[in-house]
Short mmCIF file of C-alpha atoms in Angstrom, two decimals:
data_model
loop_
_atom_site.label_atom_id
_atom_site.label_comp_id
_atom_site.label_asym_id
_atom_site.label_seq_id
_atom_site.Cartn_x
_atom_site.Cartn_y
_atom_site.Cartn_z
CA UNK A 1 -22.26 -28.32 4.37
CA UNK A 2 -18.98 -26.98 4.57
CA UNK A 3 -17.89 -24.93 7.65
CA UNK A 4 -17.14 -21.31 7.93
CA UNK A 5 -12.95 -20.46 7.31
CA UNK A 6 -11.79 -18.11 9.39
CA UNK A 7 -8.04 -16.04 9.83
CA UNK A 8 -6.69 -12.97 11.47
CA UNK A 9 -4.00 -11.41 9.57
CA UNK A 10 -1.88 -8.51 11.05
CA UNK A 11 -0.83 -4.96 9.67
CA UNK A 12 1.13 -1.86 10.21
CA UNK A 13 -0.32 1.04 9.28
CA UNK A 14 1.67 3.84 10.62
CA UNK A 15 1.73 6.73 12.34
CA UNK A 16 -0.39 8.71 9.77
CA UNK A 17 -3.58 8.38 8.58
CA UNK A 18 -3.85 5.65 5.59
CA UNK A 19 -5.43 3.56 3.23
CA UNK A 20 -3.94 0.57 3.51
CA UNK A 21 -4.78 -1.74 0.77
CA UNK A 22 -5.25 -5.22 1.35
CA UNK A 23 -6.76 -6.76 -1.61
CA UNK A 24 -4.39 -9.30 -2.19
CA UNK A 25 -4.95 -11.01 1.15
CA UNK A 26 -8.41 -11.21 0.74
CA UNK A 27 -7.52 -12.89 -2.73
CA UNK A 28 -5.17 -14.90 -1.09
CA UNK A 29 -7.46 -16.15 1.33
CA UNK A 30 -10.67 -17.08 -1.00
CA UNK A 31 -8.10 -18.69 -3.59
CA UNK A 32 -9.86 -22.27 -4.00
CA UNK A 33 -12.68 -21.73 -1.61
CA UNK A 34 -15.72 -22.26 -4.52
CA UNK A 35 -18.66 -19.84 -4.43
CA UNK A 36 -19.50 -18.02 -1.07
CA UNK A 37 -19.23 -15.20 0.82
CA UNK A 38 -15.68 -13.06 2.53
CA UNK A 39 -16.92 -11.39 5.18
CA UNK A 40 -13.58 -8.82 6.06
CA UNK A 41 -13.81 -7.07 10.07
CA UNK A 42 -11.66 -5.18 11.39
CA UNK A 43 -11.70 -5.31 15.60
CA UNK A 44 -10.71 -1.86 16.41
CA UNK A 45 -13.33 1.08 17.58
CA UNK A 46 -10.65 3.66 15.55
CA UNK A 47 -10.44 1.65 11.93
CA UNK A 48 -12.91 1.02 9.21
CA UNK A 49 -13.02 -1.27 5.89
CA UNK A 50 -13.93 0.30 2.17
CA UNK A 51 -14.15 -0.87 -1.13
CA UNK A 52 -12.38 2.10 -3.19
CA UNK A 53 -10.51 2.21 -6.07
CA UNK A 54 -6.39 2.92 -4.72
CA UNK A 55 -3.73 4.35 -7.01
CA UNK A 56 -5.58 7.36 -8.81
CA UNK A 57 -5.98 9.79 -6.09
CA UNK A 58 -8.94 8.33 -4.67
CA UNK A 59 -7.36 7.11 -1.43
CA UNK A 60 -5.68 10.70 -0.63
CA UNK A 61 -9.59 12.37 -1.55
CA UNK A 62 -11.17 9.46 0.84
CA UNK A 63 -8.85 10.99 3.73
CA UNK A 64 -9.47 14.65 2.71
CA UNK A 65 -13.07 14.17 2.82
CA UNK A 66 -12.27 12.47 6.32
CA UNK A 67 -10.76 15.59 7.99
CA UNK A 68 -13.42 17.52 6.42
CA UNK A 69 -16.14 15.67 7.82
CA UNK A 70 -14.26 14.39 11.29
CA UNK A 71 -11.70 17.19 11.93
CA UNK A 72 -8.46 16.76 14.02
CA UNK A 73 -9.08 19.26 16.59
CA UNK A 74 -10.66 19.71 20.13
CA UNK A 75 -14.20 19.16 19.33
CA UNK A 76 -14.59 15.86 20.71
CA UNK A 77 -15.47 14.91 24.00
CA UNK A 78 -13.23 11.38 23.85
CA UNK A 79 -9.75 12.92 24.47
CA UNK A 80 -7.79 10.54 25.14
CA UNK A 81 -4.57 9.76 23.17
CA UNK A 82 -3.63 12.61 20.91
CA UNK A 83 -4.99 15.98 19.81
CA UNK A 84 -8.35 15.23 18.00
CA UNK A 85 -8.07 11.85 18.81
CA UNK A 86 -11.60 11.63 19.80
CA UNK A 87 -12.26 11.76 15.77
CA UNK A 88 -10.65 8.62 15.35
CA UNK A 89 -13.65 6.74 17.16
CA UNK A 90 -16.28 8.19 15.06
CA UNK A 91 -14.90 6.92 12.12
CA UNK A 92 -16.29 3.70 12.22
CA UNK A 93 -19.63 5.14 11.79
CA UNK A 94 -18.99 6.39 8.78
CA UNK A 95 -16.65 4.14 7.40
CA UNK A 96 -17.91 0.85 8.66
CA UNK A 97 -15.30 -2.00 10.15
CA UNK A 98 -16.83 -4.55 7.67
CA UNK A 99 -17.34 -5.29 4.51
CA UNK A 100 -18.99 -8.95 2.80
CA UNK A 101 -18.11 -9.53 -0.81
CA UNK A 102 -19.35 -11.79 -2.84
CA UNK A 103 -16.76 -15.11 -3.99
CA UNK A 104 -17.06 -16.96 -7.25
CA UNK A 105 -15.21 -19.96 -8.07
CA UNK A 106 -12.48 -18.96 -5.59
CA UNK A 107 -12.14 -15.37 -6.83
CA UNK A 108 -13.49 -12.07 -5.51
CA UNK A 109 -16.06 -10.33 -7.13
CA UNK A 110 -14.30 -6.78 -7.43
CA UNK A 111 -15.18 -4.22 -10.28
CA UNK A 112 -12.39 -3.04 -12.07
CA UNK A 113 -11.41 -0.61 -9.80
CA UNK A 114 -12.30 -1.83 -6.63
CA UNK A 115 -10.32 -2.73 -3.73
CA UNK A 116 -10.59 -3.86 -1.10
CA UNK A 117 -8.89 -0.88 1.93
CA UNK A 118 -8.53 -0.99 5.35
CA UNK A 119 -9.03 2.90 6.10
CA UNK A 120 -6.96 4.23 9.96
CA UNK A 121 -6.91 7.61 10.59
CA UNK A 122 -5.68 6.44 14.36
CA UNK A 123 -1.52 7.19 14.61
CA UNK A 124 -1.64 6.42 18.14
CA UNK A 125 -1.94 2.57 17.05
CA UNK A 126 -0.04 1.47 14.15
CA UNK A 127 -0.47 -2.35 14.73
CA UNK A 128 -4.11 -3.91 12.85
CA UNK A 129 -6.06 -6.87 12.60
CA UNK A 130 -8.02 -8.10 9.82
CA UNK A 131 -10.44 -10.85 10.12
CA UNK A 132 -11.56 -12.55 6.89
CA UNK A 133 -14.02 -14.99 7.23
CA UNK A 134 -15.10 -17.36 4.54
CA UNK A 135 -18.98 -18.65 4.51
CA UNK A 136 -19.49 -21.16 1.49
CA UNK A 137 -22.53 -21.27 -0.89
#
């Protein structure tokens, strides 16, 4: 049996929120690897992972929907960092910091649409990692 693969890459994300998409690493990184599992994580308490379609609005409406639901303001009782800050370490319970997809002959297993997004509504840290781990079938 063939061990789990493992690799921290590093992004910038900004000093606004984003949806940083990232689908081409996680290509990149199961390219050859046979039929498994990519297990993507993302170490931060103020980022999250989805699997959204990019390019047709649907990033922009995932961050609307965000400040609908998690508000930039002085609700929160974590206040450190900026104004409404305490928002940003919510997020992860709604938009989770990992995602598994499933690998087939080296290739991801997307829908048409899909891609794979790191999602940081955190401009007080604009440097991110991403951990993709590989677990072979």
């Amino acid at each position: 049996m063939r061990p789990m693969r493992s690799e921290v890459i590093n992004v910038r994300t900004g000093s606004r929120p984003t949806v940083l998409d990232i689908t081409a690493e996680a290509e990149r990184f199961v390219a050859g690897q046979g039929d498994g599992l990519l297990h993507v994580f993302v170490p931060h308490a103020t980022a999250g992972l989805a699997i959204i379609e990019t390019g047709a609005g649907s990033d922009d409406d995932l961050l609307r929907a965000l400040d609908d639901l998690l508000p930039t303001d002085d609700r929160w009782r974590h206040r450190h960092g900026s104004p409404g800050h305490g928002r940003d370490h919510v997020l992860p319970a709604v938009v989770p910091p990992y995602a598994t997809l499933p690998v087939l002959g080296g290739r991801l297993q997307l829908g048409t649409w899909q891609s794979v997004c790191l999602v940081d509504t955190n401009g007080d840290n604009a440097s991110r990692q991403v951990r993709f781990s590989f677990l072979p079938g």
